[in-house]
Short mmCIF file of N, CA, C and O in Angstrom, two decimals:
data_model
loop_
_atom_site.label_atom_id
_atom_site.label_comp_id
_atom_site.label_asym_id
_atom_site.label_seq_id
_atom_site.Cartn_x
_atom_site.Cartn_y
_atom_site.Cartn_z
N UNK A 1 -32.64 -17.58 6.16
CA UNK A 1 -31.42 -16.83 6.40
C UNK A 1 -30.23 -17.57 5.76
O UNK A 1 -29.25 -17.00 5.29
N UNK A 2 -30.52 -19.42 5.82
CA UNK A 2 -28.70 -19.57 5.54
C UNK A 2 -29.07 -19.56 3.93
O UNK A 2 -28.01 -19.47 3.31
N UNK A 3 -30.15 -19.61 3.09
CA UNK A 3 -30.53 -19.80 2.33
C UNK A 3 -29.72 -18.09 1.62
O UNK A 3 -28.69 -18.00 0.95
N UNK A 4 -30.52 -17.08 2.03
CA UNK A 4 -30.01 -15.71 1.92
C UNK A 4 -28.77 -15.80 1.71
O UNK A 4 -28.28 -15.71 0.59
N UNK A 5 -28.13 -15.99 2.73
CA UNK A 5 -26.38 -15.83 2.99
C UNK A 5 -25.71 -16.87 2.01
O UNK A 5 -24.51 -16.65 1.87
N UNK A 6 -26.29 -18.14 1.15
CA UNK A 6 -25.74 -18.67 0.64
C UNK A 6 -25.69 -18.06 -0.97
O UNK A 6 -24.90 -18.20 -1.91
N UNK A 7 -26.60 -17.55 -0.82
CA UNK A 7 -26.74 -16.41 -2.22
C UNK A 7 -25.84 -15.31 -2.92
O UNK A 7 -25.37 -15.01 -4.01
N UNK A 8 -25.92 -14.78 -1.23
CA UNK A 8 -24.72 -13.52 -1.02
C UNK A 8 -23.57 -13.79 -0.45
O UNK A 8 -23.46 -13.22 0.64
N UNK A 9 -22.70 -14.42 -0.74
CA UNK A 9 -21.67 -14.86 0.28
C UNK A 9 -20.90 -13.61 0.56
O UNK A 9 -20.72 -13.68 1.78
N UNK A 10 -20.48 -12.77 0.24
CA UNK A 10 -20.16 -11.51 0.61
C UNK A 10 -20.81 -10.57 1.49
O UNK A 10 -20.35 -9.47 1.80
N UNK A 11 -22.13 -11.18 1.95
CA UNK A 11 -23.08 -10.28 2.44
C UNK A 11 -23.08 -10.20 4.31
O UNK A 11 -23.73 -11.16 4.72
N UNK A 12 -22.79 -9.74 4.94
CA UNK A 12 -22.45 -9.64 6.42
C UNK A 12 -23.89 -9.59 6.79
O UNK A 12 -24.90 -9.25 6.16
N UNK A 13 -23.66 -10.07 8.08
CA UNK A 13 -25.43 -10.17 8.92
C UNK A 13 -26.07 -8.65 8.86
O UNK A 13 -27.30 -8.68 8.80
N UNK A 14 -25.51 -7.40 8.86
CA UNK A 14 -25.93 -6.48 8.22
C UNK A 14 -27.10 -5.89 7.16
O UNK A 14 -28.19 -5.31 7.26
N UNK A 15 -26.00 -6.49 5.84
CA UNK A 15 -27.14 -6.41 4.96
C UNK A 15 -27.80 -7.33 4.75
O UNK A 15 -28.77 -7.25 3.99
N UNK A 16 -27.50 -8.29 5.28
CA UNK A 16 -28.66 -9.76 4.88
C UNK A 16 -30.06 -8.95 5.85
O UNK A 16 -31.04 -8.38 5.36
N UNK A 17 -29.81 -9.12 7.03
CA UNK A 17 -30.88 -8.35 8.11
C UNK A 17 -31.49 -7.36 7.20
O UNK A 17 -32.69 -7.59 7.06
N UNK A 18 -31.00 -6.13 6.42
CA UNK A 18 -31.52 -4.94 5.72
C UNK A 18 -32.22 -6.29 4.17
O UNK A 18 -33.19 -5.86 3.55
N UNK A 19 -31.71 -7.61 3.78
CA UNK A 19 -32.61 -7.94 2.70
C UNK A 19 -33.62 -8.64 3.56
O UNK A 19 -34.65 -8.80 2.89
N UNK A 20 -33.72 -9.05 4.60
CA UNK A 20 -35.14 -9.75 5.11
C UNK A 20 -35.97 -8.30 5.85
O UNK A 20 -37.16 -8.44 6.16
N UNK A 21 -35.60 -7.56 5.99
CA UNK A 21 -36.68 -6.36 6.13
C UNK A 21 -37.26 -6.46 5.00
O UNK A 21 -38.31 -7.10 5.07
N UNK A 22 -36.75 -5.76 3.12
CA UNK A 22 -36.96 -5.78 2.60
C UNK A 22 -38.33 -6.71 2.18
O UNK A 22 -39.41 -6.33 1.73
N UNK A 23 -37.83 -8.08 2.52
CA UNK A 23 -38.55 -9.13 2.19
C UNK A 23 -39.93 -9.15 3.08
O UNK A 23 -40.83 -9.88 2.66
N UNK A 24 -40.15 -8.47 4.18
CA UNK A 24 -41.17 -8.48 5.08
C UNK A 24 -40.95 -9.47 6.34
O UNK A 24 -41.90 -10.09 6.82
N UNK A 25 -39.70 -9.59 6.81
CA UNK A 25 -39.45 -10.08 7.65
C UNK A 25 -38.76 -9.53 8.73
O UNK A 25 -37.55 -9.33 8.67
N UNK A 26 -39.74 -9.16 10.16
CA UNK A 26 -39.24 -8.12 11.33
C UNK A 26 -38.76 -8.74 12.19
O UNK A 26 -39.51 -9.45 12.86
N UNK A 27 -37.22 -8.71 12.52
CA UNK A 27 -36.85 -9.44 12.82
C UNK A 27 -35.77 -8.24 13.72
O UNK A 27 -35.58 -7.25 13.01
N UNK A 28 -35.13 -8.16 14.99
CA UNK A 28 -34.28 -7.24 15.71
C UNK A 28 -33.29 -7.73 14.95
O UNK A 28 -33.28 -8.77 14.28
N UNK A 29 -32.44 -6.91 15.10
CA UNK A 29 -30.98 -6.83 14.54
C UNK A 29 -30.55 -7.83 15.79
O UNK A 29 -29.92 -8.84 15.47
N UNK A 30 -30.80 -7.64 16.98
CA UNK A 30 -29.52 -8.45 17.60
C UNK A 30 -29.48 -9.77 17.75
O UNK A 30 -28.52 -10.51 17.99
N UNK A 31 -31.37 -10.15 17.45
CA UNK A 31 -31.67 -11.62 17.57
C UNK A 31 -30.96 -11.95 16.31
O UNK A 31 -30.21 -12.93 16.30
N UNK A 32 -31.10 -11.35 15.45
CA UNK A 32 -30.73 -12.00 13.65
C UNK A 32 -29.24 -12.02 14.30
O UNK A 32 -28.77 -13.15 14.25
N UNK A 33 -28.43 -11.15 14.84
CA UNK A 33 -26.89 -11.28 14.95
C UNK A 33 -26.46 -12.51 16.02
O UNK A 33 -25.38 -13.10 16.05
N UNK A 34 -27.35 -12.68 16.70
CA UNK A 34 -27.12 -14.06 17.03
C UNK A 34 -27.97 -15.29 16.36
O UNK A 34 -27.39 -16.36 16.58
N UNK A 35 -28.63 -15.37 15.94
CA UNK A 35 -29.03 -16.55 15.28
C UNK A 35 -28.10 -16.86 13.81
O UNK A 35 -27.90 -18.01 13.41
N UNK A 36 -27.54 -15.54 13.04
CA UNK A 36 -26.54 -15.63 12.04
C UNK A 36 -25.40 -16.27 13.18
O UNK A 36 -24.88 -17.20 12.56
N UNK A 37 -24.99 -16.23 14.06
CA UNK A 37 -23.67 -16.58 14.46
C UNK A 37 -24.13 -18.10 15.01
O UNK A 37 -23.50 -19.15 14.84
N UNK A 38 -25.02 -17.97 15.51
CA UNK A 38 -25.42 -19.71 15.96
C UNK A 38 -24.92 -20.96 14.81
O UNK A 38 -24.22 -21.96 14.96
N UNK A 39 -25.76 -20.25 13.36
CA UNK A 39 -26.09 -20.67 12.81
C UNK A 39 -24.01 -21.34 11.66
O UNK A 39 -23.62 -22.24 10.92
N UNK A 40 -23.58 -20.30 12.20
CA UNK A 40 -22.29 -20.52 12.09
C UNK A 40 -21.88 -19.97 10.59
O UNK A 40 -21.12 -20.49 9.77
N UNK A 41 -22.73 -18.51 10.49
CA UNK A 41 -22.53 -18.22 8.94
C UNK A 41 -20.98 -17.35 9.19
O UNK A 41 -20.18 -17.63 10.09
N UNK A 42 -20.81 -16.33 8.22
CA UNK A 42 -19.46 -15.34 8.48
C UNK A 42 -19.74 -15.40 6.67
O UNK A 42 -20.48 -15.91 5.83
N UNK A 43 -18.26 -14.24 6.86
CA UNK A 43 -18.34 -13.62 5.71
C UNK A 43 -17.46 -13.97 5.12
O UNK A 43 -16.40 -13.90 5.75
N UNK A 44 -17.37 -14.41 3.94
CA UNK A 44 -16.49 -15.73 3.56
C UNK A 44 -15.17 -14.80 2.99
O UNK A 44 -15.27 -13.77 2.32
N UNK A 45 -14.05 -15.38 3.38
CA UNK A 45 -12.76 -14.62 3.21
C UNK A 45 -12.12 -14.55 1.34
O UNK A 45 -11.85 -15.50 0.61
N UNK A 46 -12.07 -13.43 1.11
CA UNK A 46 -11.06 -13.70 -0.43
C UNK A 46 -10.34 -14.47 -0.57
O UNK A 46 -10.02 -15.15 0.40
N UNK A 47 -9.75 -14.71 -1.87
CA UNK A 47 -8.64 -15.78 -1.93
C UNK A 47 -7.46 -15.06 -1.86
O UNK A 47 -7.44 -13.98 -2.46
N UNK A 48 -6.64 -15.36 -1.35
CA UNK A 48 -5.20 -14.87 -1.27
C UNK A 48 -4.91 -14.65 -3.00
O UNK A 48 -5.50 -14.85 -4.07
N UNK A 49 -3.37 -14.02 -2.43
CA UNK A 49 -2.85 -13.03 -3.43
C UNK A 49 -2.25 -14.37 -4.30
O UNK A 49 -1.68 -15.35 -3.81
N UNK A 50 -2.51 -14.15 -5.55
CA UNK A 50 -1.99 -15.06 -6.65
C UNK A 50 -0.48 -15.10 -7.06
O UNK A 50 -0.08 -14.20 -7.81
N UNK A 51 0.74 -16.43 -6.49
CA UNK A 51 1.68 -16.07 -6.96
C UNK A 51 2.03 -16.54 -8.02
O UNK A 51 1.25 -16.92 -8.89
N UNK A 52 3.42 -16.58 -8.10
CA UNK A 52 4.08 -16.52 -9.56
C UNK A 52 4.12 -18.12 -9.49
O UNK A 52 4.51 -18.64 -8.44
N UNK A 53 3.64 -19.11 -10.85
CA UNK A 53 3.89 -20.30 -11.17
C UNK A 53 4.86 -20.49 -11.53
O UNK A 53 5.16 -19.85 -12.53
N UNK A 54 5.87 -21.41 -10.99
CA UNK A 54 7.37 -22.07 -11.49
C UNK A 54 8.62 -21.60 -11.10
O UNK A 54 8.72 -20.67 -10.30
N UNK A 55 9.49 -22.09 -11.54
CA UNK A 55 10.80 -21.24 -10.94
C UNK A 55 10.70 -20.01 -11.56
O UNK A 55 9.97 -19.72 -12.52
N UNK A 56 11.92 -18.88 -10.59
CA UNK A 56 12.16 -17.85 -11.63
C UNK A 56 13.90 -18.11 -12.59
O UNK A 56 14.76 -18.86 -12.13
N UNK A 57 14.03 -17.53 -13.58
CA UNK A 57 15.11 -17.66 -13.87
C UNK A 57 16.01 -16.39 -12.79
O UNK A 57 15.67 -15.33 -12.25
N UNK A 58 17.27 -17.19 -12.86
CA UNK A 58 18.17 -16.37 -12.00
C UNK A 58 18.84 -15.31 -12.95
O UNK A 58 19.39 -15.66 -13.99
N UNK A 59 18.77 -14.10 -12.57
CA UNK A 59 19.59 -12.86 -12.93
C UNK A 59 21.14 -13.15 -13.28
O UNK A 59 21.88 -13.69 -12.45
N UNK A 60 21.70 -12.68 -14.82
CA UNK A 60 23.13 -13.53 -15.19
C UNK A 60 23.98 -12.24 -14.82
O UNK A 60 23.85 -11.03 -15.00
N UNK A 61 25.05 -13.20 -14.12
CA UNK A 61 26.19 -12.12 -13.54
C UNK A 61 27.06 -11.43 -14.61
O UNK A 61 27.87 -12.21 -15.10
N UNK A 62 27.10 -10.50 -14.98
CA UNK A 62 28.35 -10.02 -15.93
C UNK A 62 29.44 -10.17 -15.73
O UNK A 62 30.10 -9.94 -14.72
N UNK A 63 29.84 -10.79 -17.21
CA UNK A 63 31.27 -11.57 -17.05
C UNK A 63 32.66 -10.47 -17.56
O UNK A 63 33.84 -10.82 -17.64
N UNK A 64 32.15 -9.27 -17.83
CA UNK A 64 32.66 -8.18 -17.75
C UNK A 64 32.46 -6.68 -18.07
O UNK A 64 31.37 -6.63 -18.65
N UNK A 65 32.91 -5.55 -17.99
CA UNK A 65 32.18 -4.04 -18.37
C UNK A 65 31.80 -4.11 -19.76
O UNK A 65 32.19 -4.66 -20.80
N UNK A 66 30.69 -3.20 -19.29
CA UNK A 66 30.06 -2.65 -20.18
C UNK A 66 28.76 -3.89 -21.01
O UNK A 66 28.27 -3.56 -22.09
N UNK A 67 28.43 -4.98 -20.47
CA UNK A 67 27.53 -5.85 -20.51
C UNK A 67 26.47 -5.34 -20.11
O UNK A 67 25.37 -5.53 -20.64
N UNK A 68 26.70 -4.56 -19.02
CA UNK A 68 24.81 -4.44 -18.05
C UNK A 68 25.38 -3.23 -17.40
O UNK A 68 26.49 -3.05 -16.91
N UNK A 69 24.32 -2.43 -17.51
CA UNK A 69 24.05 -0.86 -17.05
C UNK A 69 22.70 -0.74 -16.36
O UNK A 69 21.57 -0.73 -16.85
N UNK A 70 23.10 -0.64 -15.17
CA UNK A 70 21.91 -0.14 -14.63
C UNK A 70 21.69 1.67 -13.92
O UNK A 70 22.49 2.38 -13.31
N UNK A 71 20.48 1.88 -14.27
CA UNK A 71 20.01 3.19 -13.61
C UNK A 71 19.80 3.69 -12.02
O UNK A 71 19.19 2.71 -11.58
N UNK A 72 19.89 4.25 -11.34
CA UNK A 72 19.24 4.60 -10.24
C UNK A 72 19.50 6.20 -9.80
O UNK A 72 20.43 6.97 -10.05
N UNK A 73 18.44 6.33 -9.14
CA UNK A 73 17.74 7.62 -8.67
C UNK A 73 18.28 7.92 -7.25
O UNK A 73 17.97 7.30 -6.23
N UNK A 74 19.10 8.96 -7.35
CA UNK A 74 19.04 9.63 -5.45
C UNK A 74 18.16 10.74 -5.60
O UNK A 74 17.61 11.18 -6.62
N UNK A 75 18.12 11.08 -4.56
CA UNK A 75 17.53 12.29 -4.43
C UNK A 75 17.87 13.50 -2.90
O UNK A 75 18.00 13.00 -1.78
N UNK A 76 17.94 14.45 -3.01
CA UNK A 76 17.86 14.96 -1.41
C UNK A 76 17.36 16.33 -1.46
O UNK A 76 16.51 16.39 -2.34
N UNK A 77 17.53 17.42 -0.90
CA UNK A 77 16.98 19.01 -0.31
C UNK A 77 18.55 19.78 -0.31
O UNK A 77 19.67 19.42 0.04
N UNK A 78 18.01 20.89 -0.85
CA UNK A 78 19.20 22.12 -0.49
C UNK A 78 18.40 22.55 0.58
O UNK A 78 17.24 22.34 0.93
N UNK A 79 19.68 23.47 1.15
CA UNK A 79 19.24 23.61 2.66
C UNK A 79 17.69 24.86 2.28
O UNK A 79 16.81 25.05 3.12
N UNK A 80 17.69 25.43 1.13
CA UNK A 80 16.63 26.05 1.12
C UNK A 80 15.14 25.25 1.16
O UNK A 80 14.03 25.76 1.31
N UNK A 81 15.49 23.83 0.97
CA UNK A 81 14.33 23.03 0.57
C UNK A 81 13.57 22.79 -0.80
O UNK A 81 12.45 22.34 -1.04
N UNK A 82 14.62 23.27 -1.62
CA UNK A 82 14.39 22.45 -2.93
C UNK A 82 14.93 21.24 -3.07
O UNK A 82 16.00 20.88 -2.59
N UNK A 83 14.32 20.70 -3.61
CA UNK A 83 14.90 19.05 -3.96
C UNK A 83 15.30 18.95 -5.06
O UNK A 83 14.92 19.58 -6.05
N UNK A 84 16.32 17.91 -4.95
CA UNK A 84 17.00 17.32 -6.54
C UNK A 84 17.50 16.41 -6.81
O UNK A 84 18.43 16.10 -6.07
N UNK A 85 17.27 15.70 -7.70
CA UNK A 85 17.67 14.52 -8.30
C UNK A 85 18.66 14.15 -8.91
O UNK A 85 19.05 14.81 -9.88
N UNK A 86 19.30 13.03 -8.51
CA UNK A 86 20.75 12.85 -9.26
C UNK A 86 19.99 11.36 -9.67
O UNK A 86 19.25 10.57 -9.08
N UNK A 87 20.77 11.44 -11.41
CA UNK A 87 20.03 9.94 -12.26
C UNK A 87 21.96 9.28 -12.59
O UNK A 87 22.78 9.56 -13.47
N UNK A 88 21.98 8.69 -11.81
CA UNK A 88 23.31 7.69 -11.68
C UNK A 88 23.24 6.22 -13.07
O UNK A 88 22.58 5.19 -13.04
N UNK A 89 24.09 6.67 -14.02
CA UNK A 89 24.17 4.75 -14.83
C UNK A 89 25.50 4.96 -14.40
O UNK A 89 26.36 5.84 -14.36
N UNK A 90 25.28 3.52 -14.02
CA UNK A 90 26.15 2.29 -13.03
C UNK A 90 26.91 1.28 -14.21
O UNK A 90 26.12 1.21 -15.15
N UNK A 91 27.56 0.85 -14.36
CA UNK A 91 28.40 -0.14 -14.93
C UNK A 91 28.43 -1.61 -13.92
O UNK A 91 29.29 -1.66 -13.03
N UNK A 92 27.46 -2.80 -14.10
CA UNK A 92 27.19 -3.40 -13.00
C UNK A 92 28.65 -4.63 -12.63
O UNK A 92 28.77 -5.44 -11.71
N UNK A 93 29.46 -4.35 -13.64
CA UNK A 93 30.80 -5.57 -13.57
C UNK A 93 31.95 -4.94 -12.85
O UNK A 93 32.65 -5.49 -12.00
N UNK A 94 32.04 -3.57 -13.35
CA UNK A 94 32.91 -2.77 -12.75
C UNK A 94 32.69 -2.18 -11.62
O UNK A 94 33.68 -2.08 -10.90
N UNK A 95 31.32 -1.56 -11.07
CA UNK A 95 30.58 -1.12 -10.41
C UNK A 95 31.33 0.89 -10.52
O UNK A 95 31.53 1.52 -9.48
N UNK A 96 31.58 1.46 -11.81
CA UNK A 96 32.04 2.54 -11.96
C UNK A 96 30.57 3.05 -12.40
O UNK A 96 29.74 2.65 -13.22
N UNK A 97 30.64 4.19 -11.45
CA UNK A 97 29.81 5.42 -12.32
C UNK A 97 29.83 5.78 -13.84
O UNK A 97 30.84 6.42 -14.14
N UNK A 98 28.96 5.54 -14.89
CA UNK A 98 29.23 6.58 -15.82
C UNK A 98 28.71 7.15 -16.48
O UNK A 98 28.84 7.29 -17.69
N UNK A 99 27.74 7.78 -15.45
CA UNK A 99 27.39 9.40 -16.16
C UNK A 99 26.39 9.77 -14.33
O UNK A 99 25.62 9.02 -13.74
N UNK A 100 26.79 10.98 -14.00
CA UNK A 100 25.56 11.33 -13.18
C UNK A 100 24.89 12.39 -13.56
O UNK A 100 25.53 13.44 -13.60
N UNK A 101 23.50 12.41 -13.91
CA UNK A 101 22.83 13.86 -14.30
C UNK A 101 22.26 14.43 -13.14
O UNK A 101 21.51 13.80 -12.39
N UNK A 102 22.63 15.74 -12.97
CA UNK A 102 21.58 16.25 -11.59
C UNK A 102 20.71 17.21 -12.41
O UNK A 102 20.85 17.71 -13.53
N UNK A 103 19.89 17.26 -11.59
CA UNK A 103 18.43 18.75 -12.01
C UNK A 103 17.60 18.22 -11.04
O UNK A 103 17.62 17.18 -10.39
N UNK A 104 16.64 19.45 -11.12
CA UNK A 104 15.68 19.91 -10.15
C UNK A 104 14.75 18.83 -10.28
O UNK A 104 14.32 18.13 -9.36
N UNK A 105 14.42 18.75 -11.71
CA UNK A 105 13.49 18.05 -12.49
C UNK A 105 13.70 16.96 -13.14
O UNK A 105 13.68 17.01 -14.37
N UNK A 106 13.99 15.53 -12.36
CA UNK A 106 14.10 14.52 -13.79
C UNK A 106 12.83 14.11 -13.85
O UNK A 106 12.11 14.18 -12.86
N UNK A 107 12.30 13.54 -15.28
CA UNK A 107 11.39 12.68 -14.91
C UNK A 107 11.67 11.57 -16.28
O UNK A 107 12.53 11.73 -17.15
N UNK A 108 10.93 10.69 -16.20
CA UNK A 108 11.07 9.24 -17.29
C UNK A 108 11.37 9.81 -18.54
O UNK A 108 12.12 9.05 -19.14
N UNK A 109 11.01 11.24 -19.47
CA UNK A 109 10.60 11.39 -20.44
C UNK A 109 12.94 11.98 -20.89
O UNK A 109 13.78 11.56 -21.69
N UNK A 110 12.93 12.93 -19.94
CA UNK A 110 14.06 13.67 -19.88
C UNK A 110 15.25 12.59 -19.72
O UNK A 110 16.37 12.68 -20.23
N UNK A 111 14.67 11.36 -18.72
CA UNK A 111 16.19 10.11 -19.03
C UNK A 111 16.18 9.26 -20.03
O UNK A 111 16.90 8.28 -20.24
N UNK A 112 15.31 9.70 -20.61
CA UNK A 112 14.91 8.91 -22.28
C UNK A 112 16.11 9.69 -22.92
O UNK A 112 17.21 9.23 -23.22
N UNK A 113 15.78 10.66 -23.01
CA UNK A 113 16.17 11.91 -23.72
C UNK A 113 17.85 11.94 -23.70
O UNK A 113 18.55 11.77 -24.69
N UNK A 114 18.33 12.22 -22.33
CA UNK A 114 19.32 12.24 -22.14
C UNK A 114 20.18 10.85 -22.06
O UNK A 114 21.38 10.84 -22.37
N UNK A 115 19.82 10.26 -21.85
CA UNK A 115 20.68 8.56 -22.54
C UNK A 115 20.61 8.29 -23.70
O UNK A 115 21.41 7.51 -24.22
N UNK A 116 19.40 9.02 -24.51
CA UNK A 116 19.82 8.80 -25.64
C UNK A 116 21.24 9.57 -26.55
O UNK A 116 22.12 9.14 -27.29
N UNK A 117 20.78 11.16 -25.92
CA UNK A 117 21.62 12.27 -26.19
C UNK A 117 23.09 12.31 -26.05
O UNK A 117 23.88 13.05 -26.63
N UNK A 118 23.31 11.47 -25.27
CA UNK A 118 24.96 11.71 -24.17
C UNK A 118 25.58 11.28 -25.86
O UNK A 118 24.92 10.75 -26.76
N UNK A 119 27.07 11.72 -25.92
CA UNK A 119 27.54 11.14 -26.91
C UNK A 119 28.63 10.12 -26.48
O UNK A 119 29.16 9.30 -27.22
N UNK A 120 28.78 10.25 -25.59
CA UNK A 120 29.61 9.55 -24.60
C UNK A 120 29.10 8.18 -24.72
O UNK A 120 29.68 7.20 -25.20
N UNK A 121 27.97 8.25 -24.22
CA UNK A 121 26.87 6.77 -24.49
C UNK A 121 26.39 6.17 -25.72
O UNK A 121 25.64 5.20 -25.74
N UNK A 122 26.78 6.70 -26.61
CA UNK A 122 25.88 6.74 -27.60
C UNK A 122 25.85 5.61 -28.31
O UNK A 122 24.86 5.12 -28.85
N UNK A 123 27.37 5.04 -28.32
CA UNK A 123 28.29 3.62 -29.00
C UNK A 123 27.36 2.60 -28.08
O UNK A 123 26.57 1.76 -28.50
N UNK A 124 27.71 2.95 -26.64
CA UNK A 124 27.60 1.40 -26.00
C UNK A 124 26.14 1.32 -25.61
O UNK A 124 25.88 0.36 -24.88
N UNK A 125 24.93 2.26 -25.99
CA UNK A 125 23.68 2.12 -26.07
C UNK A 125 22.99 1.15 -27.40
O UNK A 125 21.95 0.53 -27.62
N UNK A 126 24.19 1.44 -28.03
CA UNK A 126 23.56 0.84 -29.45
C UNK A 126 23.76 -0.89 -28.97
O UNK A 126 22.89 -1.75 -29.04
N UNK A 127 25.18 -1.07 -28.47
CA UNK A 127 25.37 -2.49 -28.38
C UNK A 127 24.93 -3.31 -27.58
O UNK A 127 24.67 -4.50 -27.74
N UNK A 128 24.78 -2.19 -26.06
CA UNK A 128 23.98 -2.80 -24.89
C UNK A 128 23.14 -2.55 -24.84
O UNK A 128 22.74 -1.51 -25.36
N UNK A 129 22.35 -3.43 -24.14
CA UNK A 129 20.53 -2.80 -23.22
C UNK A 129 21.03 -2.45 -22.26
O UNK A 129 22.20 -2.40 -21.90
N UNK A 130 19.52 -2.02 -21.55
CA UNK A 130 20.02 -1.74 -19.78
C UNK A 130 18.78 -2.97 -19.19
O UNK A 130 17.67 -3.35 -19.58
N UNK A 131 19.41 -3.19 -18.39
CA UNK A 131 18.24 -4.49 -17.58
C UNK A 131 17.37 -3.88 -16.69
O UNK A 131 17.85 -3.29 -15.72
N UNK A 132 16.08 -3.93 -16.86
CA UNK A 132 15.43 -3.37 -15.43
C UNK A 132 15.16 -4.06 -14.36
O UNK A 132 14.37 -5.01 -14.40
N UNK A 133 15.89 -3.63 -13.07
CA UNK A 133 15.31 -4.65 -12.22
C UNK A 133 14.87 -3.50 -10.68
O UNK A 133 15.34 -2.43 -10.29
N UNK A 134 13.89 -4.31 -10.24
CA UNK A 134 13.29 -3.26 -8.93
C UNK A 134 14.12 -3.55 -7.58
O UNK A 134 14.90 -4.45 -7.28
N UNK A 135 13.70 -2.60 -7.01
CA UNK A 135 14.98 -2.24 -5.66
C UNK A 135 13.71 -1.01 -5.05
O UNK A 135 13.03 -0.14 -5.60
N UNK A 136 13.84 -1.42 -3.93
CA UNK A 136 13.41 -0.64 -2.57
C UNK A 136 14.34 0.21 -2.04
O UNK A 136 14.04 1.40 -1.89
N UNK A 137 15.22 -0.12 -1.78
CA UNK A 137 16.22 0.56 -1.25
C UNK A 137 16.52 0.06 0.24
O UNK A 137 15.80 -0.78 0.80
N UNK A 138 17.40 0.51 0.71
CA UNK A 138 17.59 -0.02 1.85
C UNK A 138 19.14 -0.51 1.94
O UNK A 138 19.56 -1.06 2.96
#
């Protein structure tokens, strides 16, 4: 058995019990579930979640408009229960709105489209990026 279980380390007294049937060995399930626990086997745990090696660099504050533009998404219901999306660029030094698109329908392809399109934007797209950074909300 510890021989088995050292084979399968993933393998719970379960199927080890279902490979010594196999093997010709009749054995009750509940004796094997205690002699696996005597024996002090278990089912050996994954490794935790892999983090990030090293510092991170820190996010640079804008030292004035029109440096860093960021995007974000509201959303809510007309009282009929359609929903709609408002796609907000933010000015992150000034913290001014400038541009909000609403529709029924945004999706990734259409704020491609339309940031590229705006003519309004069109100058300070060329000179700026936009930074992506994630947000939950809250």
């Amino acid at each position: 058995m510890k021989e088995l279980a050292s084979e399968r380390r993933r393998f719970g007294y379960r199927r080890l019990h279902i490979l010594l049937k196999r093997e010709g060995w009749e054995v009750n399930w509940k004796k094997f579930y205690r002699l696996y626990r005597e024996e002090g086997l278990t089912v050996r745990k994954r490794g935790g979640r892999k983090r990030a090696v090293g510092t991170r660099t820190p996010v640079a504050i804008p030292q004035g408009p029109n440096q860093r533009w960021s995007l974000d998404f509201m959303s809510d219901a007309l009282e009929d229960g359609r929903r709609f999306r408002v796609l907000n660029v933010i000015d992150d030094f000034s913290r001014e709105c400038l541009a909000a698109v609403v529709d029924t329908c945004l999706g990734n392809t259409f704020c491609n489209q339309s940031c590229n399109l705006q003519t309004d934007m069109a100058p300070c797209l060329q000179e700026f990026s936009f930074v992506s950074r994630g947000w939950n909300g809250g």
